[in-house]
Short mmCIF file of C-alpha atoms in Angstrom, two decimals:
data_model
loop_
_atom_site.label_atom_id
_atom_site.label_comp_id
_atom_site.label_asym_id
_atom_site.label_seq_id
_atom_site.Cartn_x
_atom_site.Cartn_y
_atom_site.Cartn_z
CA MET V 191 124.94 117.68 109.29
CA ASN V 192 126.74 114.99 107.30
CA ASN V 193 124.60 114.45 104.20
CA ASN V 194 125.13 110.70 104.42
CA PHE V 195 123.98 110.55 108.04
CA LEU V 196 120.34 109.76 108.71
CA PRO V 197 118.97 111.62 111.74
CA PRO V 198 117.51 109.63 114.66
CA PRO V 199 113.73 109.49 115.30
CA ALA V 200 113.91 112.23 117.97
CA TRP V 201 115.47 114.58 115.41
CA PHE V 202 112.61 113.99 112.98
CA ASP V 203 110.04 114.48 115.76
CA THR V 204 111.52 117.89 116.50
CA ALA V 205 111.76 118.72 112.78
CA ILE V 206 108.07 117.89 112.36
CA GLU V 207 107.19 120.26 115.21
CA ILE V 208 109.26 123.02 113.61
CA VAL V 209 107.61 122.52 110.21
CA GLU V 210 104.20 122.70 111.87
CA PHE V 211 105.30 126.04 113.36
CA ALA V 212 106.44 127.12 109.89
CA ARG V 213 103.19 126.11 108.20
CA LYS V 214 101.40 128.47 110.57
CA GLN V 215 104.10 131.12 109.95
CA ARG V 216 104.66 131.51 113.64
CA ARG V 217 107.47 133.68 114.95
CA ALA V 218 110.91 132.17 115.42
CA GLU V 219 110.99 133.98 118.76
CA ASP V 220 107.97 131.92 119.89
CA PHE V 221 109.70 128.67 118.96
CA ILE V 222 112.82 129.73 120.84
CA ALA V 223 110.76 130.66 123.90
CA ASP V 224 109.01 127.28 123.77
CA ALA V 225 112.37 125.51 123.42
CA ARG V 226 113.63 127.16 126.61
CA LEU V 227 110.80 125.50 128.54
CA ARG V 228 111.67 121.98 127.41
CA PRO V 229 113.36 119.52 129.79
CA GLN V 230 117.13 119.17 129.55
CA ILE V 231 117.10 115.65 128.19
CA ILE V 232 118.46 114.21 124.96
CA GLY V 233 116.15 114.90 122.04
CA GLN V 234 114.14 117.64 123.79
CA SER V 235 116.58 120.15 125.24
CA TYR V 236 116.83 123.77 124.16
CA SER V 237 120.19 123.29 122.46
CA TYR V 238 118.95 120.18 120.62
CA ARG V 239 115.86 121.93 119.28
CA ILE V 240 117.80 125.00 118.18
CA ASP V 241 120.33 122.75 116.44
CA VAL V 242 117.53 121.00 114.52
CA LEU V 243 116.08 124.39 113.51
CA GLU V 244 119.47 125.55 112.22
CA GLN V 245 119.91 122.34 110.23
CA LEU V 246 116.48 122.73 108.64
CA VAL V 247 117.29 126.32 107.70
CA ARG V 248 120.62 125.29 106.16
CA SER V 249 118.81 122.60 104.18
CA GLN V 250 116.23 125.22 103.06
CA ILE V 251 113.41 123.04 104.34
CA VAL V 252 112.48 125.92 106.66
CA ASN V 253 113.15 129.63 106.15
CA ILE V 254 113.15 132.52 108.62
CA LEU V 255 111.79 135.74 107.12
CA ASP V 256 111.25 138.80 109.31
CA ASP V 257 111.34 136.52 112.37
CA ARG V 258 108.62 134.31 110.83
CA LEU V 259 109.17 130.61 110.23
CA THR V 260 108.02 129.55 106.75
CA VAL V 261 108.20 126.29 104.82
CA GLY V 262 110.92 126.37 102.18
CA SER V 263 110.40 125.56 98.53
CA SER V 264 113.53 123.44 98.11
CA PHE V 265 113.81 120.03 99.74
CA ASP V 266 117.06 119.03 98.04
CA ALA V 267 119.03 118.01 101.13
CA GLU V 268 120.80 114.73 100.34
CA TRP V 269 120.08 113.27 103.78
CA PHE V 270 116.34 113.81 103.18
CA ASP V 271 116.55 112.08 99.80
CA VAL V 272 118.41 109.12 101.29
CA ALA V 273 115.95 108.84 104.17
CA LEU V 274 112.90 108.87 101.88
CA LYS V 275 114.39 106.39 99.41
CA SER V 276 115.27 103.98 102.21
CA GLY V 277 111.69 103.98 103.46
CA ASN V 278 112.48 105.88 106.66
CA SER V 279 109.09 106.17 108.34
CA LYS V 280 109.93 109.40 110.17
CA ALA V 281 111.19 111.03 106.96
CA TRP V 282 107.90 110.19 105.25
CA GLU V 283 106.03 111.65 108.22
CA LEU V 284 108.04 114.84 107.77
CA ALA V 285 107.28 114.81 104.03
CA SER V 286 103.58 114.54 104.80
CA VAL V 287 103.71 117.56 107.11
CA LEU V 288 105.67 119.57 104.52
CA GLY V 289 102.75 119.04 102.17
CA ASN V 290 104.56 119.71 98.88
CA LYS V 291 103.78 116.45 97.08
CA ARG V 292 105.19 117.67 93.78
CA ALA V 293 108.60 118.40 95.30
CA ILE V 294 108.66 114.96 96.89
CA GLU V 295 107.57 113.23 93.67
CA LYS V 296 110.42 114.91 91.76
CA LYS V 297 112.90 113.01 93.91
CA PHE V 298 111.70 109.73 92.43
CA ASN V 299 112.93 109.87 88.85
CA SER V 300 113.34 106.75 86.71
CA GLU V 301 116.85 106.13 88.02
CA ALA V 302 115.74 106.29 91.66
CA LEU V 303 112.75 104.04 91.00
CA LYS V 304 114.95 101.48 89.26
CA LYS V 305 117.31 101.35 92.24
CA ILE V 306 114.38 100.78 94.58
CA GLY V 307 113.01 98.11 92.25
CA ASP V 308 116.39 96.38 92.07
CA ILE V 309 116.52 96.18 95.87
CA GLY V 310 113.09 94.54 95.96
CA GLU V 311 113.94 92.04 93.24
CA ALA V 312 117.25 91.06 94.87
CA PHE V 313 115.43 90.59 98.18
CA ILE V 314 112.79 88.30 96.65
CA PHE V 315 115.47 86.32 94.78
CA LYS V 316 117.28 85.67 98.08
CA GLU V 317 114.02 84.86 99.86
CA LEU V 318 113.20 82.24 97.22
CA GLN V 319 116.64 80.72 97.65
CA ARG V 320 116.11 80.68 101.40
CA HIS V 321 112.76 78.89 101.12
CA HIS V 322 113.77 76.36 98.47
CA PRO V 323 116.24 73.49 98.91
CA VAL V 324 119.65 73.95 97.31
CA GLU V 325 118.88 71.46 94.54
CA LEU V 326 116.15 73.83 93.25
CA HIS V 327 118.27 77.00 93.26
CA SER V 328 119.29 76.51 89.62
CA GLN V 329 115.61 76.82 88.69
CA ILE V 330 115.31 80.28 90.26
CA ASP V 331 116.10 82.68 87.44
CA HIS V 332 116.38 86.46 87.92
CA VAL V 333 115.51 87.13 84.29
CA SER V 334 115.22 90.93 84.52
CA THR V 335 118.98 91.18 85.09
CA TYR V 336 119.54 90.22 81.45
CA ASP V 337 116.17 90.85 79.75
CA ASP V 338 113.68 93.46 80.96
CA THR V 339 111.17 92.90 78.16
CA LEU V 340 109.69 89.60 79.33
CA GLY V 341 106.97 91.13 81.51
CA TYR V 342 108.20 89.53 84.74
CA ASP V 343 111.34 89.68 86.89
CA ILE V 344 111.91 86.20 88.32
CA SER V 345 110.88 82.70 87.30
CA SER V 346 110.89 80.20 90.15
CA PRO V 347 109.26 77.03 91.39
CA SER V 348 106.29 77.78 93.61
CA ILE V 349 106.93 77.39 97.32
CA ALA V 350 103.51 75.77 97.70
CA ASN V 351 104.07 73.37 94.78
CA THR V 352 107.60 73.03 93.43
CA ASP V 353 106.30 71.33 90.27
CA ASN V 354 104.66 74.62 89.30
CA THR V 355 106.93 77.34 87.87
CA LEU V 356 105.73 80.89 88.50
CA LEU V 357 106.52 84.11 86.65
CA MET V 358 106.97 86.77 89.32
CA GLU V 359 106.71 90.51 88.74
CA VAL V 360 108.16 92.27 91.80
CA LYS V 361 106.73 95.66 92.80
CA THR V 362 108.59 97.60 95.48
CA SER V 363 107.60 100.73 97.41
CA VAL V 364 109.35 102.86 100.01
CA ARG V 365 106.19 104.80 100.82
CA PRO V 366 104.21 104.16 104.00
CA ILE V 367 101.52 101.53 103.53
CA SER V 368 98.19 102.80 104.84
CA GLY V 369 95.62 100.31 103.67
CA LYS V 370 96.67 100.32 100.01
CA PHE V 371 99.78 99.38 98.07
CA ASP V 372 100.56 101.63 95.08
CA PHE V 373 102.53 100.50 92.06
CA PHE V 374 102.84 100.98 88.30
CA LEU V 375 101.99 98.23 85.84
CA SER V 376 103.05 98.30 82.20
CA ARG V 377 100.87 97.13 79.33
CA ASN V 378 103.44 94.45 78.55
CA GLU V 379 103.39 93.12 82.11
CA PHE V 380 99.60 93.02 82.10
CA ASN V 381 99.47 91.22 78.75
CA VAL V 382 101.92 88.60 80.02
CA GLY V 383 99.75 88.17 83.10
CA LEU V 384 96.63 87.74 80.99
CA SER V 385 98.19 84.99 78.90
CA ASN V 386 99.95 83.14 81.75
CA ARG V 387 98.09 81.90 84.80
CA GLN V 388 101.48 81.34 86.42
CA TRP V 389 102.19 85.10 86.39
CA CYS V 390 101.83 86.94 89.69
CA ILE V 391 102.79 90.17 91.41
CA ILE V 392 104.94 90.14 94.54
CA ALA V 393 104.56 93.29 96.67
CA VAL V 394 107.56 94.45 98.69
CA SER V 395 107.63 97.34 101.14
CA ILE V 396 110.93 98.87 102.26
CA VAL V 397 110.59 100.24 105.80
CA ASN V 398 113.59 101.82 107.50
CA SER V 399 115.93 100.20 104.94
CA THR V 400 114.45 96.73 105.54
CA PRO V 401 112.47 95.00 102.74
CA ILE V 402 109.41 93.01 103.78
CA VAL V 403 106.98 90.93 101.75
CA ILE V 404 103.46 92.38 101.70
CA GLY V 405 102.12 89.40 99.76
CA HIS V 406 101.21 88.29 96.25
CA LEU V 407 98.28 88.39 93.86
CA TYR V 408 97.37 87.12 90.40
CA CYS V 409 96.29 88.91 87.25
CA TYR V 410 92.65 87.86 87.49
CA GLN V 411 92.40 89.72 90.80
CA ILE V 412 93.16 93.08 89.18
CA GLU V 413 92.07 92.55 85.57
CA SER V 414 88.77 94.41 86.01
CA ARG V 415 90.59 97.50 87.33
CA LEU V 416 92.80 98.01 84.29
CA PRO V 417 92.00 100.66 81.64
CA HIS V 418 90.25 99.77 78.38
CA ASP V 419 91.27 101.19 75.01
CA ILE V 420 88.30 102.99 73.45
CA ASP V 421 90.03 104.02 70.22
CA GLU V 422 92.63 102.28 68.07
CA SER V 423 94.58 105.52 67.86
CA ALA V 424 95.09 105.70 71.64
CA LYS V 425 96.36 102.81 73.74
CA TRP V 426 97.45 102.86 77.37
CA ALA V 427 101.09 101.89 78.03
CA SER V 428 101.33 102.12 81.81
CA CYS V 429 98.99 102.78 84.71
CA LYS V 430 99.14 103.31 88.45
CA LEU V 431 97.24 100.90 90.66
CA SER V 432 96.27 101.29 94.31
CA ILE V 433 95.38 97.84 95.59
CA GLU V 434 94.03 97.10 99.05
CA VAL V 435 96.62 95.33 101.18
CA ASP V 436 93.94 92.81 102.14
CA ALA V 437 93.74 91.75 98.48
CA PHE V 438 97.25 90.33 98.63
CA ARG V 439 97.70 86.74 99.74
CA ALA V 440 100.22 86.47 102.54
CA GLY V 441 103.84 85.56 101.86
CA LEU V 442 105.41 84.18 98.71
CA PRO V 443 103.39 81.94 96.37
#
């Protein structure tokens, strides 16, 4: 398989079935026998299913030991990385079945997270330009491109009230959204939000390479959930939040 090629949904469906076989350590012979019974149609045929199995073995996602299918310990295939980081829903379904959360988390180092964040910020910047008339475009400032210490990413007139300038912190995720949106918030970002009522968070979800706006919320909506320092010698610097999707107001502010 070309590492830069993302498999189609039918490929992932078959891969998920194979991994489920492997999690139960079933015999490869049983999978092959089952594959022979499948209809000769694209995405389900014997040859297709065997090809997917061989690709998974080459990628070390699945191993065959003494005719037993087992889940591999290395998920370093580049195509899998690309699929996960582009928010491919089928790839995340496969990741869930694989069950090795630590191996998946290791794929998202600071460099990968920054790239994902940059995509979300660029998307929101363009969305603001799309919503605002041209004469206001000069007031839309993507500040994080030249200063990442301000505690927000974009300053822009509000869509609801162009006389009001908002400070927007964009949070972007490629993970499936199932009721809650997860993101990290720095102490600096939170402090800026506390001192500026114009500060808000914009949530962006990347699904199958397409960014979409989940919504926005303000600091007062999450203030009570943030940690509290209990000793001067220990202060929190960053925390992970899981906020209900229903808590976000629809669209851009």
